[in-house]
Coordinates of C-alpha atoms and ligand atoms in Angstrom, one line a residue:
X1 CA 122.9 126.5 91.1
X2 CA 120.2 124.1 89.7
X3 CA 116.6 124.5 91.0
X4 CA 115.1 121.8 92.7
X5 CA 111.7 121.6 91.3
X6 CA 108.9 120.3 93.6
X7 CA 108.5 116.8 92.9
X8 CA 104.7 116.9 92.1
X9 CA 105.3 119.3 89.3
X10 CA 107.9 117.6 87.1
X11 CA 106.8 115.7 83.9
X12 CA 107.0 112.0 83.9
X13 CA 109.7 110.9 81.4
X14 CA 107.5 108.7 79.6
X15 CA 105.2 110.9 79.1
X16 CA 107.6 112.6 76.1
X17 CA 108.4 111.2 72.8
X18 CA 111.2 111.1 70.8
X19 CA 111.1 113.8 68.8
X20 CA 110.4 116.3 72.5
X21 CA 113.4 114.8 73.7
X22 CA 115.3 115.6 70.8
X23 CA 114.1 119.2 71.2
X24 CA 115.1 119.0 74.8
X25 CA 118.8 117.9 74.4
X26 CA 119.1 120.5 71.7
X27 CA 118.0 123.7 74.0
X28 CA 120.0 122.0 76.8
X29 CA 123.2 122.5 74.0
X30 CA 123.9 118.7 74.6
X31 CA 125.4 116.8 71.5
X32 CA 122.5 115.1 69.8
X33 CA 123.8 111.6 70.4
X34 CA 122.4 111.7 74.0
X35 CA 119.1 111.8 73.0
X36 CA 119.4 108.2 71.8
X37 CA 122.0 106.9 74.7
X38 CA 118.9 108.2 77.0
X39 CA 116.1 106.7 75.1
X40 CA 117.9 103.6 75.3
X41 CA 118.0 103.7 78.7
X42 CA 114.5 104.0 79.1
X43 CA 113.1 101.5 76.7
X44 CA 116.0 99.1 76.2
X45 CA 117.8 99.0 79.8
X46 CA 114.6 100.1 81.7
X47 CA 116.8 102.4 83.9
X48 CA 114.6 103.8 86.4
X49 CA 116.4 106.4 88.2
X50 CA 119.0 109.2 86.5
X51 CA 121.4 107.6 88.4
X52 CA 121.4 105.0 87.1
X53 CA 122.2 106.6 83.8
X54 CA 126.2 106.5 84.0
X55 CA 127.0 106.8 80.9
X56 CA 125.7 110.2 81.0
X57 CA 127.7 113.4 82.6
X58 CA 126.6 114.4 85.8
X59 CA 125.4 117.6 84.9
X60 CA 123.1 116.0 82.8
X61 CA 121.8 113.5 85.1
X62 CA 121.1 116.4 87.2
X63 CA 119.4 118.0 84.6
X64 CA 117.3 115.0 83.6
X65 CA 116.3 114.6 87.4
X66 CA 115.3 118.2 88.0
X67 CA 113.8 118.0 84.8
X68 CA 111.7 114.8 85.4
X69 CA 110.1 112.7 87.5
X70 CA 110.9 108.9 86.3
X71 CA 108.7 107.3 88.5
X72 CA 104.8 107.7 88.9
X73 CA 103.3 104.1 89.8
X74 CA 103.7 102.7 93.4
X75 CA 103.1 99.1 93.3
X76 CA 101.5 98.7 96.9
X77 CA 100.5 95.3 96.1
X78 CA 101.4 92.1 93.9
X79 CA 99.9 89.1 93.9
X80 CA 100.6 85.9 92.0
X81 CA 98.0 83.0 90.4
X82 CA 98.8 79.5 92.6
X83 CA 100.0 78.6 89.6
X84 CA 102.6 81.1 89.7
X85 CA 101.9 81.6 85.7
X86 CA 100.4 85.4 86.4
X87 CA 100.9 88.4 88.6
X88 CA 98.6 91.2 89.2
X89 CA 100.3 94.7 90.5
X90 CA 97.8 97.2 91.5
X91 CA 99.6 100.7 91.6
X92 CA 99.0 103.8 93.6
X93 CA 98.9 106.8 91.1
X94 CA 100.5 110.4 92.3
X95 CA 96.7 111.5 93.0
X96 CA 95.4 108.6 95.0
X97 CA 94.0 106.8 92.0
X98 CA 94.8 103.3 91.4
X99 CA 95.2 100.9 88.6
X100 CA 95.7 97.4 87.9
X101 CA 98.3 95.8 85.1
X102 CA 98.9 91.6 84.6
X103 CA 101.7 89.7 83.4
X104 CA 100.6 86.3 82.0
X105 CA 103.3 84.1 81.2
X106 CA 102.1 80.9 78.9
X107 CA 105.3 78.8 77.2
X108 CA 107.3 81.6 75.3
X109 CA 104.8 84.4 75.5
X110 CA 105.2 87.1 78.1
X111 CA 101.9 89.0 77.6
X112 CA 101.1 91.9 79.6
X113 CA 97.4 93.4 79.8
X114 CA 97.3 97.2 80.8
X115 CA 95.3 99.8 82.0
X116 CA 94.1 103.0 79.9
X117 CA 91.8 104.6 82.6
X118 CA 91.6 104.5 86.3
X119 CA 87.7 102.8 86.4
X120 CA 85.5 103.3 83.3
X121 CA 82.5 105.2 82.8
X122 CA 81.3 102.4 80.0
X123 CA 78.9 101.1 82.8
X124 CA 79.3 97.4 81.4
X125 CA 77.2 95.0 84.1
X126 CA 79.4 92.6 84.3
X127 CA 82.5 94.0 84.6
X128 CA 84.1 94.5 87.7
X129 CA 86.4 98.3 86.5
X130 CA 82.7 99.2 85.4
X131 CA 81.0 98.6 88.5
X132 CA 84.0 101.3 90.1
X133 CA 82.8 103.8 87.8
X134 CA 84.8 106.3 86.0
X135 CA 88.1 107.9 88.1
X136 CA 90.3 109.2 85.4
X137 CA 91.9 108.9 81.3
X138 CA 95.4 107.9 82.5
X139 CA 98.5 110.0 80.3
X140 CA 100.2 108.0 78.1
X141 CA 103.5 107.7 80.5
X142 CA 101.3 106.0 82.5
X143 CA 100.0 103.6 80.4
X144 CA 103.7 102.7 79.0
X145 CA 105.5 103.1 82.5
X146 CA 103.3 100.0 83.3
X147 CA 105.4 98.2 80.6
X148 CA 108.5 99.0 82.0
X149 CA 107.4 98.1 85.1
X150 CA 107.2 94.7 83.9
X151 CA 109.7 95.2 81.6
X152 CA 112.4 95.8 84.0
X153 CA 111.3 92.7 85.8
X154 CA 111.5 90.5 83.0
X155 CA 114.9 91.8 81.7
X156 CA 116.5 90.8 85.2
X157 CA 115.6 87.3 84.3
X158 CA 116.6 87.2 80.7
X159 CA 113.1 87.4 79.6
X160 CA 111.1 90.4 77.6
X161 CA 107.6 91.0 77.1
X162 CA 106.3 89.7 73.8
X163 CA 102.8 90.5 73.7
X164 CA 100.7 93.5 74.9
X165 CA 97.3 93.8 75.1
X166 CA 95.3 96.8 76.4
X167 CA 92.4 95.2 78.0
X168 CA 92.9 95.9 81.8
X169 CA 90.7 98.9 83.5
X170 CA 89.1 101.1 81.0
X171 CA 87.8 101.9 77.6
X172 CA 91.0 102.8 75.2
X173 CA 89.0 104.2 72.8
X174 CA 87.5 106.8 75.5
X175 CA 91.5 107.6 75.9
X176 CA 92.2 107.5 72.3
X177 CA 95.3 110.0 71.8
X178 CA 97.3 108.9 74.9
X179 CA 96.9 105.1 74.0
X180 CA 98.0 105.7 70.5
X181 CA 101.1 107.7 71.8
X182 CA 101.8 105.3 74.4
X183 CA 102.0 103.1 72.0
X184 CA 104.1 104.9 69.4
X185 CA 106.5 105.2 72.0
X186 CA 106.5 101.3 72.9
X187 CA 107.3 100.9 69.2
X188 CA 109.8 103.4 68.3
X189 CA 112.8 101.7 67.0
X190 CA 115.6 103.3 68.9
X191 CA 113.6 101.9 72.2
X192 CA 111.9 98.6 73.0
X193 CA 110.9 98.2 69.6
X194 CA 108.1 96.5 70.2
X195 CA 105.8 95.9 66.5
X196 CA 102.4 97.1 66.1
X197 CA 101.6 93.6 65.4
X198 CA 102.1 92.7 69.1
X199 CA 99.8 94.8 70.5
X200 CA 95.9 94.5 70.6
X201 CA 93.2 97.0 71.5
X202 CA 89.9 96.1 72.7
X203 CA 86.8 98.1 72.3
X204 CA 83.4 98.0 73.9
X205 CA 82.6 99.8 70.6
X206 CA 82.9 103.3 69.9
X207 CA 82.1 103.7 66.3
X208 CA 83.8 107.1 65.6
X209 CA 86.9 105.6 67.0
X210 CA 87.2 102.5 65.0
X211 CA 86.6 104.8 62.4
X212 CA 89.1 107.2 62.9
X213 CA 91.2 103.8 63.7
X214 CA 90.9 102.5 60.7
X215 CA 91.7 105.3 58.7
X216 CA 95.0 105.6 60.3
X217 CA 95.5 102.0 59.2
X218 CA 97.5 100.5 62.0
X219 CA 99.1 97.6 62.0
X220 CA 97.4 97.0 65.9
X221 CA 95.1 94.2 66.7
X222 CA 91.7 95.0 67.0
X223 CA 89.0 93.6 69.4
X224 CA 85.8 94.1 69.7
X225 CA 83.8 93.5 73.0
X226 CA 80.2 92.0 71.4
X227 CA 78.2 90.3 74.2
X228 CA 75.5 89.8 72.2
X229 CA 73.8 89.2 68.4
X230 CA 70.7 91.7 69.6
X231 CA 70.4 95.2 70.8
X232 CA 68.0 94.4 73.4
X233 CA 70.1 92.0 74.9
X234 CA 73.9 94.1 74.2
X235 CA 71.8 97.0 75.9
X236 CA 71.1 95.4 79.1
X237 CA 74.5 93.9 79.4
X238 CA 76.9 97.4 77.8
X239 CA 74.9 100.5 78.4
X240 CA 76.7 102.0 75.4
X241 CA 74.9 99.7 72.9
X242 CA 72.0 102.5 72.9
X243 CA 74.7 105.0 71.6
X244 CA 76.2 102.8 68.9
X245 CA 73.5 100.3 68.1
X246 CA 74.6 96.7 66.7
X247 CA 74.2 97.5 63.1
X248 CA 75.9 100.5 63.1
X249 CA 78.8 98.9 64.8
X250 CA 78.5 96.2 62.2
X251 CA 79.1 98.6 59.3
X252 CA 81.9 99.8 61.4
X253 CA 83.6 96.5 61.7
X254 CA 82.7 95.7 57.8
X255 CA 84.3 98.9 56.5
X256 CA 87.5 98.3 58.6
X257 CA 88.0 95.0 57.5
X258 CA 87.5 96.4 54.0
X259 CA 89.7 99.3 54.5
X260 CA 92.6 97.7 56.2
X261 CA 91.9 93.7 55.3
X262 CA 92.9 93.4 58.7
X263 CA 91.0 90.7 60.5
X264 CA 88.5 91.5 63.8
X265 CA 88.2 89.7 67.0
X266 CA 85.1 89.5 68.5
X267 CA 85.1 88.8 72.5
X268 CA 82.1 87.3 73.9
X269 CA 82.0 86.6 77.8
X270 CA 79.6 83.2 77.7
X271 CA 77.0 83.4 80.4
X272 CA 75.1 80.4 81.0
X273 CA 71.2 80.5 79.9
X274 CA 71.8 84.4 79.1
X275 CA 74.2 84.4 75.5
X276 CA 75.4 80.8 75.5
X277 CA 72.7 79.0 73.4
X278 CA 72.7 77.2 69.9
X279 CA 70.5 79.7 68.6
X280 CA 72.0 82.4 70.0
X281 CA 75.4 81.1 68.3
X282 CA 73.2 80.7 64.8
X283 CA 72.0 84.1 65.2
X284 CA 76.0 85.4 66.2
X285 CA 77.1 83.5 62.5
X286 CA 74.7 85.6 60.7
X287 CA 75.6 88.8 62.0
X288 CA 79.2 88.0 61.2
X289 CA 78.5 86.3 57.9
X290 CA 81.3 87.0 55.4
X291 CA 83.1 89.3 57.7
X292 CA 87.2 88.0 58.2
X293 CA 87.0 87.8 61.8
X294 CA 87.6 85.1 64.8
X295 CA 85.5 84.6 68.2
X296 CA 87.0 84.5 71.4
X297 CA 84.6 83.0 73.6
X298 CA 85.4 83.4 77.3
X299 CA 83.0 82.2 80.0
X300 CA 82.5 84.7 82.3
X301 CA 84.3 85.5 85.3
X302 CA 82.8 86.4 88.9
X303 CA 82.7 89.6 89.8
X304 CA 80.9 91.3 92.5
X305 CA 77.9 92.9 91.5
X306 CA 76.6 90.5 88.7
X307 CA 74.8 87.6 89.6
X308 CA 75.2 85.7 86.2
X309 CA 77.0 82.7 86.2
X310 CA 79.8 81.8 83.7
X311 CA 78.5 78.9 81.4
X312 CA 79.7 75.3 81.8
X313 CA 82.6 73.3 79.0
X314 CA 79.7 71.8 77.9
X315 CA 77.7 74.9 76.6
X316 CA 80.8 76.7 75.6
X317 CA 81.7 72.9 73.4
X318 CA 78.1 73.6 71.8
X319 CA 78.3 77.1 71.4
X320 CA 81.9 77.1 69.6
X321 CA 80.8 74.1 67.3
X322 CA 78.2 76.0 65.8
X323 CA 79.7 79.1 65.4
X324 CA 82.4 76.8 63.3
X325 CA 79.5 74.7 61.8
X326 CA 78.3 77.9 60.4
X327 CA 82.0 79.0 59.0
X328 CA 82.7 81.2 62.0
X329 CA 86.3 80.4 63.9
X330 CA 86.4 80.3 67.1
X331 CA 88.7 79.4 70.3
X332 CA 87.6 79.1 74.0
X333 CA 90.6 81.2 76.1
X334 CA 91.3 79.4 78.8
X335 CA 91.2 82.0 82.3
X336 CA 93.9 83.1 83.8
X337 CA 94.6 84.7 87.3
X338 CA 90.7 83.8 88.3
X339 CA 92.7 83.1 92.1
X340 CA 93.8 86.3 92.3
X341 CA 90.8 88.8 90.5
X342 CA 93.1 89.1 87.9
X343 CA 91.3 87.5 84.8
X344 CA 89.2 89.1 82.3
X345 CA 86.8 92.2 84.2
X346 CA 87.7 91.2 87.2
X347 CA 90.7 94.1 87.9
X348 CA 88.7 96.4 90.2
X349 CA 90.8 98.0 93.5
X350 CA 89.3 96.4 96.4
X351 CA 91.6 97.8 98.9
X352 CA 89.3 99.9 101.1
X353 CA 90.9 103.5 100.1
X354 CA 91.0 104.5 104.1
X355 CA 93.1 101.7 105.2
X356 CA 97.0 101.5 105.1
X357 CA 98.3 99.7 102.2
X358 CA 98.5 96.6 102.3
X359 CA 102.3 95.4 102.3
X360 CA 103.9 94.2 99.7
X361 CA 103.2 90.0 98.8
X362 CA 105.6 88.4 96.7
Ligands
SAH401 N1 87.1 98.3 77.7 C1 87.5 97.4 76.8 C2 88.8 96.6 77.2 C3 88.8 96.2 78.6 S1 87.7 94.9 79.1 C4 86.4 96.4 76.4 O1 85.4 96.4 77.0 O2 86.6 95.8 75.3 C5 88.5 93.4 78.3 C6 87.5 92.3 78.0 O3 87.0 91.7 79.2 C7 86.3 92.8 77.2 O4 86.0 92.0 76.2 C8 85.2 92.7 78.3 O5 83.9 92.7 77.7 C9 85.6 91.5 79.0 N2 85.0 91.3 80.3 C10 84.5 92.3 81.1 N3 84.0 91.7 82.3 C11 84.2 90.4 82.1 C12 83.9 89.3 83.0 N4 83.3 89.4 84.2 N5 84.2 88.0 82.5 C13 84.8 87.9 81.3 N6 85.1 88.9 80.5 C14 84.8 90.1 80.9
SF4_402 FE1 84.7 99.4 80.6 FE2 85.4 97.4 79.1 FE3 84.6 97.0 81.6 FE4 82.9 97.8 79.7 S1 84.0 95.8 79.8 S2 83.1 98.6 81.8 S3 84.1 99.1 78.5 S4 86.5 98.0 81.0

């Protein structure tokens, strides 16, 4: 008779790659062909239950199920822009923690943005997962069950995801492995397949990691959070700017774009009468002089415990036409999800932890 393993002690299924699996079905004496037929499963039907594995003998589904646990985020509560055009799903984790993940659907593009960390101990003063504070790194079947989350839900309308970018709660580099293997696994071939080209990372700024990034020359988008063209300024505003100063992070960003001739993104949250001047855009042109990179300028969104105010059309008009004035590109993203918390920094849990959940709100 098979054990029944507690169900707080089994591995989540996404947390293995390929080549684990592979192992697995090979101790279990299985024919190697079902490692594929169950990777397939996972990443290109989005089965989320063994039994829902029929092509598979029984005793194997039993064996996958005593084996694993395929299912670690609760969604406890979804809510959707008026416009209908994005949905935020904030998840219970098996612990209590909680995270936040957004599909944004704009014309053919099904982008989702996930979470690498429960909170974020970055400490960034206008961001609302920095204001929660630091909870915990989330495993990389974690980060990628969010994507099958989403996934699954697409696939039953005829739609995939296209895009993924991992910008929701927390800093990836300060969870570098489990992003990169999360990842990996997104982008193995057998499975969803997804190119390295489709995701993007976004950094506050850890040097060493962009570093070590760089040298592993991935095909991944990079971001960089920026915020400001001074270090007294990027100080008050990302605490970690003390760490890994502005030039120093500079000649980080100009030996990656040297090593990899990929080109950077730099984010910049425009706040009015704080980082949204002329001059301020001059001096943001000369710190990026001859570097192959693009600004995304994003007025800031409202979020509790930050009293700046996002900057008007009018100051984010002036401040992109100097940039380009001065050979910089740039595009103003249009916000998403504001309705619903769900735009950029704004994906905090503001349930009270206490209280019931709240029921589900399609
Ligand atoms: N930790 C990473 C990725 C998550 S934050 C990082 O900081 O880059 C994703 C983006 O949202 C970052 O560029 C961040 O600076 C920006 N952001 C944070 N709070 C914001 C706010 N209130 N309004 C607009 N953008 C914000
Ligand atoms: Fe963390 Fe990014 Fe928010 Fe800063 S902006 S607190 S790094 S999630």
């Amino acid at each position: 008779m098979v054990e029944v393993v507690p169900l707080s002690s089994k591995p989540l299924i996404y947390d293995i790659d390929y080549a684990d699996l592979e192992h697995l079905i090979k101790d279990w004496q299985q024919p190697s062909f079902r490692t594929r037929q169950i990777w397939e499963g996972l990443y290109k039907n989005y089965w989320r239950s063994p039994e829902e594995f029929t092509n598979l003998p029984v005793s194997l589904r039993n064996q996958l199920a005593n084996t694993f646990r395929f299912v670690s985020l609760e969604p406890i509560q979804v809510l959707h822009s008026s416009d209908r055009e994005t949905t935020k799903t904030l998840f219970n984790l098996p612990d209590g923690k909680a995270i936040e993940a957004v599909l944004m659907k704009y014309e053919k593009r099904r982008t989702l943005c996930i979470s690498t960390q429960s909170g974020c101990a970055m400490g960034c003063v206008f961001c609302a997962t920095g204001q929660m504070g630091f909870k915990r790194n989330l495993t990389s079947g974690e980060i990628v069950e969010q994507v099958i989350y989403y996934a699954n839900l697409l696939h039953k309308e005829g739609e995939s995801v296209t895009n993924i970018v991992l910008m929701g709660m927390g800093e990836p580099f300060h969870n570098y492995e489990a992003t990169m293997a999360a990842i990996d696994r997104l982008n193995h071939p057998f499975g969803m397949n997804l190119g390295a080209r489709r995701f993007t990372i976004s950094t506050v700024g850890l040097i060493p990691m962009i570093r070590r990034f760089a040298a592993e020359q991935r095909q991944i988008n990079l971001a960089i959070s920026l915020h400001a063209a001074d270090d007294e300024l990027r100080t008050s505003m990302l605490p970690v700017n003390k760490k890994y100063p502005l030039d120093e992070l500079m000649a980080a960003c100009r030996d990656y774009v040297a090593q990899t001739r990929r080109r950077i993104t730099f984010e910049w949250a425009l706040i009015q009468n704080v980082n949204d001047s002329v001059e301020t855009a001059r001096k943001l042109a000369r710190l990026l002089e001859g570097l192959l990179c693009h600004v995304n300028v994003i007025p800031l969104n409202p979020t509790k415990k930050y009293t700046g105010k996002g900057s008007t059309r009018e100051r984010a008009m002036a401040f992109k036409a100097e940039l380009e004035r001065n050979g910089i590109p740039c595009t103003i993203r249009i916000r998403r999800g504001i309705d619903i918390q769900a735009g950029c920094g704004q994906l905090a849990i503001q349930q009270d932890q206490n209280s019931p959940p709240n029921p589900l709100m399609i």
